[in-house]
Short mmCIF file of C-alpha atoms in Angstrom, two decimals:
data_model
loop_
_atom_site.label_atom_id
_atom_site.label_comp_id
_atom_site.label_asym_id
_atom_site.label_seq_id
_atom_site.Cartn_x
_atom_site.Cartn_y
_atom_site.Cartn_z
CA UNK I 883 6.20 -20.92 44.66
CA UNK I 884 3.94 -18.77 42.85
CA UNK I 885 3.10 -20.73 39.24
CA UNK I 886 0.73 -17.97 37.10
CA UNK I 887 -1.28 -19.85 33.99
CA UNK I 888 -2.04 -17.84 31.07
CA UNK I 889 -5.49 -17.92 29.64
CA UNK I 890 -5.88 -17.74 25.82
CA UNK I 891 -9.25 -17.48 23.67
CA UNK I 892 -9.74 -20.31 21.46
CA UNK I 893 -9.98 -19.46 18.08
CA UNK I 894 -13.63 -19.87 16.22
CA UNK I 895 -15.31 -22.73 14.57
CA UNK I 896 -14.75 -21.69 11.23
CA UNK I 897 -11.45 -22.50 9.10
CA UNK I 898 -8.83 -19.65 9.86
CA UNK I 899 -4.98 -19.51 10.19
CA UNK I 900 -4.05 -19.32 14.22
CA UNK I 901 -0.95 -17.50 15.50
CA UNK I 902 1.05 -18.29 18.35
CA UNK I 903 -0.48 -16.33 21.60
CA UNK I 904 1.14 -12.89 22.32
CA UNK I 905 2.91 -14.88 25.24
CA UNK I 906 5.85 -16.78 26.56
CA UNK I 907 6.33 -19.09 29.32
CA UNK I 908 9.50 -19.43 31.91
CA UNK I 909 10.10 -23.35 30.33
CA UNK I 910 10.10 -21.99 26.55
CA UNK I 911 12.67 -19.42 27.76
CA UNK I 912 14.79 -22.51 29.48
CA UNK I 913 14.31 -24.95 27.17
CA UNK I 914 15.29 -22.43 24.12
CA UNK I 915 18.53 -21.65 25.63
CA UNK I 916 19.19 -25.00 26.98
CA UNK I 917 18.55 -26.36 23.34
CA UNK I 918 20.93 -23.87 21.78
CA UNK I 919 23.78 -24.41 24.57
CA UNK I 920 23.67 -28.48 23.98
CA UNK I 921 23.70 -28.24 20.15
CA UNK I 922 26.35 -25.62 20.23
CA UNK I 923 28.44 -27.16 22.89
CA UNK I 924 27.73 -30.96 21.11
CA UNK I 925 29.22 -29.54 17.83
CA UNK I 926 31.99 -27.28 18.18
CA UNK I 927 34.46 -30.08 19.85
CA UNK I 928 37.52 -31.13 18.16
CA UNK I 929 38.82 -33.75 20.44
CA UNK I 930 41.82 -35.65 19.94
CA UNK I 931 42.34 -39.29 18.56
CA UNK I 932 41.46 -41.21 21.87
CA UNK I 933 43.67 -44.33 22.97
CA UNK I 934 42.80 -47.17 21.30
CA UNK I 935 40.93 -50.14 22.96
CA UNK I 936 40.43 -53.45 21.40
CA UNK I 937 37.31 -54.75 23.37
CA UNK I 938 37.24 -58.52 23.79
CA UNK I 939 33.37 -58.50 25.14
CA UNK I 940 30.20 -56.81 24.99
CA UNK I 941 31.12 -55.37 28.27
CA UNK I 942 33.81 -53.62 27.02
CA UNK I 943 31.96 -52.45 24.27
CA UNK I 944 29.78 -51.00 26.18
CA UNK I 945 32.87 -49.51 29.03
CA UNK I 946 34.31 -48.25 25.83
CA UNK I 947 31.33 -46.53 24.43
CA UNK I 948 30.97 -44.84 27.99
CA UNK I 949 34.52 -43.63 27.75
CA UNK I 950 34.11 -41.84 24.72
CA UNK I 951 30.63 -40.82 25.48
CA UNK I 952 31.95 -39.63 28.58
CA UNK I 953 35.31 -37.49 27.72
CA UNK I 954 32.98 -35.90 24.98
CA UNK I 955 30.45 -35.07 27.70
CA UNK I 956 33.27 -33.88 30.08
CA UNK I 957 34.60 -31.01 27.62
CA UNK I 958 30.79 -30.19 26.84
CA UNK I 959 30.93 -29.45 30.27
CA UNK I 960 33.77 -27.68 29.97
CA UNK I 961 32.71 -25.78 27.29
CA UNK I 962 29.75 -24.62 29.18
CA UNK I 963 32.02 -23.33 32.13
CA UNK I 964 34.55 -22.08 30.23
CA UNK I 965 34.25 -21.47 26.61
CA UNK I 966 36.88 -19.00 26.08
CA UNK I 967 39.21 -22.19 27.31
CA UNK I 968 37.65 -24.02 24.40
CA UNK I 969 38.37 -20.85 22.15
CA UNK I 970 41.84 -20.29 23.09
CA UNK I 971 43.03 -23.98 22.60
CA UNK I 972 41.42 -24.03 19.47
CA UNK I 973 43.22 -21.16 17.85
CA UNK I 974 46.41 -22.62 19.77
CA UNK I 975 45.91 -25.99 17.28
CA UNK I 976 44.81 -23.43 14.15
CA UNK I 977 48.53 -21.42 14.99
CA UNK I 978 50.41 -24.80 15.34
CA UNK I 979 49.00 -26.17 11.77
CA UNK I 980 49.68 -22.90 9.86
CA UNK I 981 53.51 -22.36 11.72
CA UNK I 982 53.84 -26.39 10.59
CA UNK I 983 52.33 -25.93 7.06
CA UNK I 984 55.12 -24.71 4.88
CA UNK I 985 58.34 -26.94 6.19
CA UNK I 986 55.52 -29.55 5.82
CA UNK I 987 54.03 -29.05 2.67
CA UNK I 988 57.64 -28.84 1.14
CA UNK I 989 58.44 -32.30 2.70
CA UNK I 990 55.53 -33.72 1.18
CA UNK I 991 56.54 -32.67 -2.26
CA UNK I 992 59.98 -34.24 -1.57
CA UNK I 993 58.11 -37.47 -0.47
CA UNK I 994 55.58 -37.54 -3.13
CA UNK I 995 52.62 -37.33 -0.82
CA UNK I 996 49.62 -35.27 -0.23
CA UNK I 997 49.77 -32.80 2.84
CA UNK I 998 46.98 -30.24 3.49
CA UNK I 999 45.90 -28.15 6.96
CA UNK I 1000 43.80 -30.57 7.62
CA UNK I 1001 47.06 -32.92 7.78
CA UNK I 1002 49.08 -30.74 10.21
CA UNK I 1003 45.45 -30.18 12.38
CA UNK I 1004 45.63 -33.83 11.98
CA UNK I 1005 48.71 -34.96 13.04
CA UNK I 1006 48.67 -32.41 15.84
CA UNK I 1007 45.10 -34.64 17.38
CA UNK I 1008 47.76 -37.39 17.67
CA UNK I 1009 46.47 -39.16 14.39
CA UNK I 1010 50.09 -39.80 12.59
CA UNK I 1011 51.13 -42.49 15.56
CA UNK I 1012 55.49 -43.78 15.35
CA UNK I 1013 56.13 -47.23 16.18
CA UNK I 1014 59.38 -47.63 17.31
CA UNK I 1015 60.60 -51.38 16.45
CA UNK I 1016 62.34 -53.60 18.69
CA UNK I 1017 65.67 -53.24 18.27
CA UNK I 1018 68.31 -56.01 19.81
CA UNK I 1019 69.67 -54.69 22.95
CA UNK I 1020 67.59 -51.88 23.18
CA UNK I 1021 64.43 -51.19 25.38
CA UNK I 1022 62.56 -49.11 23.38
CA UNK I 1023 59.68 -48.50 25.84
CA UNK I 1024 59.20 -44.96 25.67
CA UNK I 1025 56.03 -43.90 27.49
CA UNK I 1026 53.27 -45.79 29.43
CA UNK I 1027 55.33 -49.34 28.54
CA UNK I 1028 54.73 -48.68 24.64
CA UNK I 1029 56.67 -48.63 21.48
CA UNK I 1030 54.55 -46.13 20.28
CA UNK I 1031 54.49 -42.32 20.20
CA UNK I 1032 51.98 -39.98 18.92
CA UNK I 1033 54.00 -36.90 17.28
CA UNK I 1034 52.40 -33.46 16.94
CA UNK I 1035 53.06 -31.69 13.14
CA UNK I 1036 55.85 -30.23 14.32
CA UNK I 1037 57.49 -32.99 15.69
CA UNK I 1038 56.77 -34.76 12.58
CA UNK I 1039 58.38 -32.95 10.47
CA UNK I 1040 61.13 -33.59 12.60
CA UNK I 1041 61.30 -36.77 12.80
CA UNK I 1042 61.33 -36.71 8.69
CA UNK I 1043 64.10 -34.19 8.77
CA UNK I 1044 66.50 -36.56 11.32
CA UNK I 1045 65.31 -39.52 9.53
CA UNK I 1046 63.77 -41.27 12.61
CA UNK I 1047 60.73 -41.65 9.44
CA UNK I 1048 62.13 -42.36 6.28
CA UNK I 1049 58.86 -39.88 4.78
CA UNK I 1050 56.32 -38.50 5.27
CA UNK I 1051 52.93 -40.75 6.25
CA UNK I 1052 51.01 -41.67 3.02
CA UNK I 1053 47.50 -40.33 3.43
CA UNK I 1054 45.11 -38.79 0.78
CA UNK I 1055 42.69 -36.08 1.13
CA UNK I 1056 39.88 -38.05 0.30
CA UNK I 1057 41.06 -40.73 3.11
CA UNK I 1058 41.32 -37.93 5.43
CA UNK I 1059 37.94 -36.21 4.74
CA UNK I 1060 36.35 -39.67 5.00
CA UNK I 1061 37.87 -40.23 8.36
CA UNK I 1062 36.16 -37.03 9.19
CA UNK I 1063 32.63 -37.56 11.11
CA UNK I 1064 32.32 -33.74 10.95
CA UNK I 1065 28.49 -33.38 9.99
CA UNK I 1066 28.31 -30.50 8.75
CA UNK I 1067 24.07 -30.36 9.17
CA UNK I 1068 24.19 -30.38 13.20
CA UNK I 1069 27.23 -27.10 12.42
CA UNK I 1070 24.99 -25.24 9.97
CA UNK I 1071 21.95 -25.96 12.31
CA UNK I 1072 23.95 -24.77 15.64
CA UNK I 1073 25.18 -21.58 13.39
CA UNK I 1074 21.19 -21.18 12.46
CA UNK I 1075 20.00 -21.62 15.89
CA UNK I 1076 22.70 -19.24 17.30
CA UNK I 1077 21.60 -16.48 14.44
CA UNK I 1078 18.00 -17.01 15.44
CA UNK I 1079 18.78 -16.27 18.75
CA UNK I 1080 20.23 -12.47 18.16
CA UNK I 1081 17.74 -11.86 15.96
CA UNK I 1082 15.01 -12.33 18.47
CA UNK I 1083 16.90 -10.31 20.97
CA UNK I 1084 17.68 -7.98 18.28
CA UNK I 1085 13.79 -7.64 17.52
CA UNK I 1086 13.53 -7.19 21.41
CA UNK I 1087 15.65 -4.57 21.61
CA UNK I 1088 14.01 -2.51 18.75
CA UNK I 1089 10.77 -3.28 20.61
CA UNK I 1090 11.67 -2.03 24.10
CA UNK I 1091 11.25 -5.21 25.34
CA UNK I 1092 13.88 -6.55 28.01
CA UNK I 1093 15.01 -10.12 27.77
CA UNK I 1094 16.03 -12.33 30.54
CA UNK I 1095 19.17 -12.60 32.00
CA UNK I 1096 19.51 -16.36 31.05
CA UNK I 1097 19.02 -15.13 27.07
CA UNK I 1098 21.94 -12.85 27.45
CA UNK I 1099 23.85 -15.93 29.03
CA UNK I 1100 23.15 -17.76 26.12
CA UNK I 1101 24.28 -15.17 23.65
CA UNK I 1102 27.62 -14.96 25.32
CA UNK I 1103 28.44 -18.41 25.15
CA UNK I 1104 26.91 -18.22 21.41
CA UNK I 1105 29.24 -16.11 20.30
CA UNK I 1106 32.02 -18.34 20.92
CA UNK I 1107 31.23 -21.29 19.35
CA UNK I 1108 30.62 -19.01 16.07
CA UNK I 1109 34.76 -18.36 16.74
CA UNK I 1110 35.77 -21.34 17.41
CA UNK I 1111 33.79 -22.95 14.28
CA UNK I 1112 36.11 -20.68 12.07
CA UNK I 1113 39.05 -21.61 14.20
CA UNK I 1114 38.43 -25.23 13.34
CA UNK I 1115 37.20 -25.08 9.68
CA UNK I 1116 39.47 -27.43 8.54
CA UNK I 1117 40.25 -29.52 11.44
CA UNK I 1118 38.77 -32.84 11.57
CA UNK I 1119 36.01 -34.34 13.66
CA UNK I 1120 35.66 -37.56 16.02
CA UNK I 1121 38.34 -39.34 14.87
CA UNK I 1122 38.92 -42.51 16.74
CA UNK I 1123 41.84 -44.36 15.18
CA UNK I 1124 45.17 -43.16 14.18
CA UNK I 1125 47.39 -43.78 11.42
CA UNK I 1126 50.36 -46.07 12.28
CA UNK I 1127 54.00 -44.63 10.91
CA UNK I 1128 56.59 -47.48 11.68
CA UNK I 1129 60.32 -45.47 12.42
CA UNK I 1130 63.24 -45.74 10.12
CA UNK I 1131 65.38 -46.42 12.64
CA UNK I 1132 66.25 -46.14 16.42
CA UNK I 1133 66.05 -42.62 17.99
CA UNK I 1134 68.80 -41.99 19.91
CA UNK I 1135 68.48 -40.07 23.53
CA UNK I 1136 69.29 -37.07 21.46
CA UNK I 1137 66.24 -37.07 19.60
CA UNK I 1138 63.78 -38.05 22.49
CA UNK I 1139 65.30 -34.66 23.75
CA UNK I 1140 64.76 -32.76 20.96
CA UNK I 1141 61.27 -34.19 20.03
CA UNK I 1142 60.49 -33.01 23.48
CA UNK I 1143 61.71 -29.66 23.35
CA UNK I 1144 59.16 -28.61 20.63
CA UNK I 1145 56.28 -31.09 21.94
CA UNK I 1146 53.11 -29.11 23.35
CA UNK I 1147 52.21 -28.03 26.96
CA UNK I 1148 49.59 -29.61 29.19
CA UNK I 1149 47.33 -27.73 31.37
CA UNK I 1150 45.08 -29.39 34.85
CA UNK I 1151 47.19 -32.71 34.75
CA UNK I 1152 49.88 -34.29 32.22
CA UNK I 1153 50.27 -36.63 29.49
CA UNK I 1154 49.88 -40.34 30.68
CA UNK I 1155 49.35 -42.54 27.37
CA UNK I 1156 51.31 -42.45 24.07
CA UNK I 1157 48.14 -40.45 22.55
CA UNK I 1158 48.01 -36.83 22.55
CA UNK I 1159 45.72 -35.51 25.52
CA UNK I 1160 42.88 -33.63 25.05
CA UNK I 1161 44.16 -30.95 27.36
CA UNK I 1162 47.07 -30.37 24.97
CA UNK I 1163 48.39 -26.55 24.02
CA UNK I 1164 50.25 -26.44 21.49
CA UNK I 1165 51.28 -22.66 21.35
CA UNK I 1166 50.53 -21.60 25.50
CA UNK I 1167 50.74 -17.97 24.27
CA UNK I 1168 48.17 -18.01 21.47
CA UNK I 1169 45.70 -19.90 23.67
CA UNK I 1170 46.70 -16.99 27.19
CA UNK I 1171 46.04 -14.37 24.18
CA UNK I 1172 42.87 -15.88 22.61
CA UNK I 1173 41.47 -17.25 25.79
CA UNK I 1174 41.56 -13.85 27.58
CA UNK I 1175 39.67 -12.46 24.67
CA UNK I 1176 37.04 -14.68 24.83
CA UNK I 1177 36.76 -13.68 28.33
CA UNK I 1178 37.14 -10.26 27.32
CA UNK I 1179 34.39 -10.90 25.13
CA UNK I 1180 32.03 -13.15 27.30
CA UNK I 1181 32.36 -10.43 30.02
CA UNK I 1182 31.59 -7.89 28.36
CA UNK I 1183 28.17 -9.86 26.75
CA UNK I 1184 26.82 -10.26 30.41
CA UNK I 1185 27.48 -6.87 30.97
CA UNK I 1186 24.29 -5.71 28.41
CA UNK I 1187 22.10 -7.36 31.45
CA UNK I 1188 23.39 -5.16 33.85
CA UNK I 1189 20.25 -2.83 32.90
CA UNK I 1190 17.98 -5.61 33.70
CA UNK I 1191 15.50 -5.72 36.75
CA UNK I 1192 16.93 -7.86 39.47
CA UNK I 1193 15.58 -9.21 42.47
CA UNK I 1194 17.62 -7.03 44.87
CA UNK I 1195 19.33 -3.71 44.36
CA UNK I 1196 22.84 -5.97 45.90
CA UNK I 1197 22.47 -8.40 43.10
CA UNK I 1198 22.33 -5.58 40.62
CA UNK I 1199 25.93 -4.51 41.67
CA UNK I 1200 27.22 -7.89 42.22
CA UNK I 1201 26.13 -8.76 38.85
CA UNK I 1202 27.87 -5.07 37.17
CA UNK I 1203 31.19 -6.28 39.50
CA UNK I 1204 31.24 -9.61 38.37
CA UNK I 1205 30.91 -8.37 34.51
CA UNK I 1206 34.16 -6.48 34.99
CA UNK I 1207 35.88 -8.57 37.22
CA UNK I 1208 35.30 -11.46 33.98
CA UNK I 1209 36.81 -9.21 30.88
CA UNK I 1210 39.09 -7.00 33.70
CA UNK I 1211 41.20 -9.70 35.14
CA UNK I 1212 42.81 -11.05 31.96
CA UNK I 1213 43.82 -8.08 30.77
CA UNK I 1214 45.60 -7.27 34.14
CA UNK I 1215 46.85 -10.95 34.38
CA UNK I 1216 48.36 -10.35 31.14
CA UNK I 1217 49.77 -7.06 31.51
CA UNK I 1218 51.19 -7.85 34.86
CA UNK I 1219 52.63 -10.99 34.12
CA UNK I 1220 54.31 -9.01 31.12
CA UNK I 1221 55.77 -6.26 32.73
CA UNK I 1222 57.19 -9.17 35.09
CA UNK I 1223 59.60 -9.83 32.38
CA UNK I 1224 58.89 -8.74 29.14
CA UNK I 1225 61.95 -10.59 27.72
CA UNK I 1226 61.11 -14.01 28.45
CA UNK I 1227 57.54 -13.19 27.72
CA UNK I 1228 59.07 -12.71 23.81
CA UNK I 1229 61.37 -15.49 24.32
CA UNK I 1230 58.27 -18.32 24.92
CA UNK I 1231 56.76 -16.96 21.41
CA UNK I 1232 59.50 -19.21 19.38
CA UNK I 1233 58.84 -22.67 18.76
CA UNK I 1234 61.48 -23.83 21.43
CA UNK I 1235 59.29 -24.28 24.46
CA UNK I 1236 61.76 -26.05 27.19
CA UNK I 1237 61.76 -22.75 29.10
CA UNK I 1238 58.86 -23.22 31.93
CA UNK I 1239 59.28 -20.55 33.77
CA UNK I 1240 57.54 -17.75 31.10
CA UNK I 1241 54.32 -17.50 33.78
CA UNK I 1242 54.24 -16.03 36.72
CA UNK I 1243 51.95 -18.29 38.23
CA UNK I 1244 51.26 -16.69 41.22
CA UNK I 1245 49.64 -13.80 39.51
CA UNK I 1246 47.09 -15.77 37.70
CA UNK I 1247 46.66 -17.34 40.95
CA UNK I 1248 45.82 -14.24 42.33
CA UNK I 1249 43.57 -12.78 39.52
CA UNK I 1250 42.42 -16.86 38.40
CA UNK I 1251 40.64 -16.42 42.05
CA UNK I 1252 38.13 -13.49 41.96
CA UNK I 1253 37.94 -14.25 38.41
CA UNK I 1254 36.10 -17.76 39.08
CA UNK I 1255 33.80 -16.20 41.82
CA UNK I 1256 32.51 -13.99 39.56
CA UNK I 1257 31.73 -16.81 36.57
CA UNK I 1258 30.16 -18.90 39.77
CA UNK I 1259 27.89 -15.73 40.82
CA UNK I 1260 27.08 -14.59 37.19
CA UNK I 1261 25.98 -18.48 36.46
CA UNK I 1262 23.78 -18.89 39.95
CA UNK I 1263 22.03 -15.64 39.31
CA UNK I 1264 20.94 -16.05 36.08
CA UNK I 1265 19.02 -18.91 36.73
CA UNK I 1266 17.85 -16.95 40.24
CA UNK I 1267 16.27 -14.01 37.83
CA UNK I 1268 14.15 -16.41 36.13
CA UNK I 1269 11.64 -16.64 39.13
CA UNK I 1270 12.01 -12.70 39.27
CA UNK I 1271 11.23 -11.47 35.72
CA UNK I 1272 9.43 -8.75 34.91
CA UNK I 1273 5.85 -8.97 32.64
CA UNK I 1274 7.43 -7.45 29.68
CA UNK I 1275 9.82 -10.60 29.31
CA UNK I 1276 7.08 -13.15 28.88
CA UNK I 1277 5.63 -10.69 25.55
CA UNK I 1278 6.45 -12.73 22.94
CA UNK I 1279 7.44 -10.99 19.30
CA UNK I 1280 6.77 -11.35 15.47
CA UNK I 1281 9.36 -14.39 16.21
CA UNK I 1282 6.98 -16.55 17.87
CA UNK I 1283 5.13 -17.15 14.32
CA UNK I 1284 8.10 -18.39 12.98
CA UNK I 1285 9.19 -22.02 13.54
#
């Protein structure tokens, strides 16, 4: 490998303000864009309440510390493959709080307690928990052999409307925005960092100066996080213990049934604890809708590097293919799967989701195919370009002065 080390002229003896040198290296490029994915990634997740451990031992302090270290690193991972998956589950939750918010705000009145969006984005994390008591001649084991059940907003309103709670859960806004580790420094400096970022390529632009393809990366999966910050405005952050609601009374098979019907969807694998999964949808059409316009949108972001010099004149096309195939195929998954059946596609928008048949899965399969090639090729080659670049790239601009 070819390494090329730029030679500056030292500045003089006498006392003078230096400037950063006219240059840029391959690691500033890296480490810029790597710096802005982490902190974006880091800060934009939402995750659910978690299952609570009571560790007995430093050893499992530390296995539960890796556990929540790990999930969180898991859907940062995530996040980096996928971020329009990230985007489309949040608005899912942001839809689910504000369909929840009026039969829930009027039951809080009734109850005489405080309920806010950030109680129904709450609730929905699995945060307002029902403990089901032991009642004589009843097994009341209802999932993973617990008594407990974490209820999303909608099912807990109701569960206050059939009495299974006698009201509402008592909880402030104050105690809720103190549960909320939310810092809203490492936000504002991810939202900075991501602004800096188009600026410079803004400023590169104007200057007739290409950028690399890994910048233009970067700015796709920038734009996202700027979505799905508004998305989750007032949803709370790493919350780790939920509030206990004890149940009123038994519910009967007839409720389990029709707490079920209007519980949320799962996507990859199922619900296996009482908590409420991190892979939770809550509305599956919001997050298809959403999701496939932050594809639409990420696709079409790659696409301004299709101009760029590439190593081969084949990895030019490949790289214009892929950009289409990434914002094409959900709009074709969408519309086919829609003219499938266009009445049960307007059936699964009501809150009544025990119809599972809305999908026709085997034309995402189809389109879900091609469409993770080209995300696979489009992340390989980017970091393939960087040996590849032309001169102009390593110019730097007025933005190198600035820290």
């Amino acid at each position: 490998m070819i390494t090329f080390y730029p030679n500056c002229t030292l500045p003089p003896t006498t006392p003078a303000f230096v400037l950063g040198p006219n240059t840029r290296s391959t690691l500033s490029i890296v480490w810029n864009c790597l710096g802005t994915l982490i902190l974006c990634t880091w800060s934009i997740l939402h995750l659910n309440v978690p299952p609570q451990l009571t560790p007995r031992s430093t050893a499992q302090i530390i296995r539960r510390w890796l556990y929540h270290s790990g999930t969180k690193l898991k859907w940062m991972v995530i996040t980096i493959l996928a971020p329009e998956t990230i985007m489309g589950i949040a608005y899912s939750a942001l839809k689910s709080a504000w369909d929840s918010d009026k039969v829930l705000s009027e039951l809080a009145n009734g109850d005489g307690v405080e309920w806010s969006t950030a109680h129904s984005f709450f609730a929905d994390m699995g945060g307002f928990v029902v403990m089901f008591e032991e009642w004589a001649g009843q097994d009341m084991a209802l999932m993973d052999g617990s008594n407990l059940w974490a209820l999303t907003a909608a099912q807990v309103a109701l569960a206050r409307n059939r009495n299974i709670i006698s009201c509402l859960p008592s909880l402030s806004k104050d105690e809720l925005r103190d549960k909320n580790k939310g810092d809203l420094l490492v936000k504002s400096l991810a939202l900075f960092q991501i602004l800096w970022m188009i600026l410079q390529l803004f400023v590169r632009w104007k200057n007739n100066k290409q950028a690399s393809q890994l910048e233009i990366m970067t700015l796709s999966f920038a734009v996202c996080p700027c979505i799905i910050y508004m998305l989750t405005w007032s949803r709370p952050q790493d919350i780790h213990t939920p509030i206990i609601v004890r149940a009123n009374r038994r519910a009967t098979s007839d409720d389990i049934t029709a707490l079920a019907r209007i519980g949320p969807e799962y996507f990859w694998f199922e619900r296996k604890h009482y908590t409420m999964p991190n892979n939770v949808v809550h509305s599956l059409w919001p997050m298809s809708l959403s999701g496939g316009a932050g594809a639409i949108l990420f696709g079409l972001l790659h696409y301004l590097a299709s101009k760029f010099t590439f190593p081969t004149l084949v990895e030019d096309s490949l790289w214009t293919a892929s950009c289409f195939v990434t914002f094409l195929a959900p709009v074709v998954c969408f519309l086919a799967t829609f003219a499938n059946n266009p009445n049960k596609w307007l059936a699964s928008l009501k809150l009544d989701r025990s119809d599972d048949g809305t999908f026709n899965w085997q034309l995402i399969v189809s389109f879900a195919v091609p469409f993770v090639f080209a995300r696979l090729f489009l992340l390989v080659e980017l970091f393939r370009t960087l040996y590849f670049l032309p001169p102009e790239v390593y110019t730097s601009t007025w933005g190198a002065n600035v820290p």
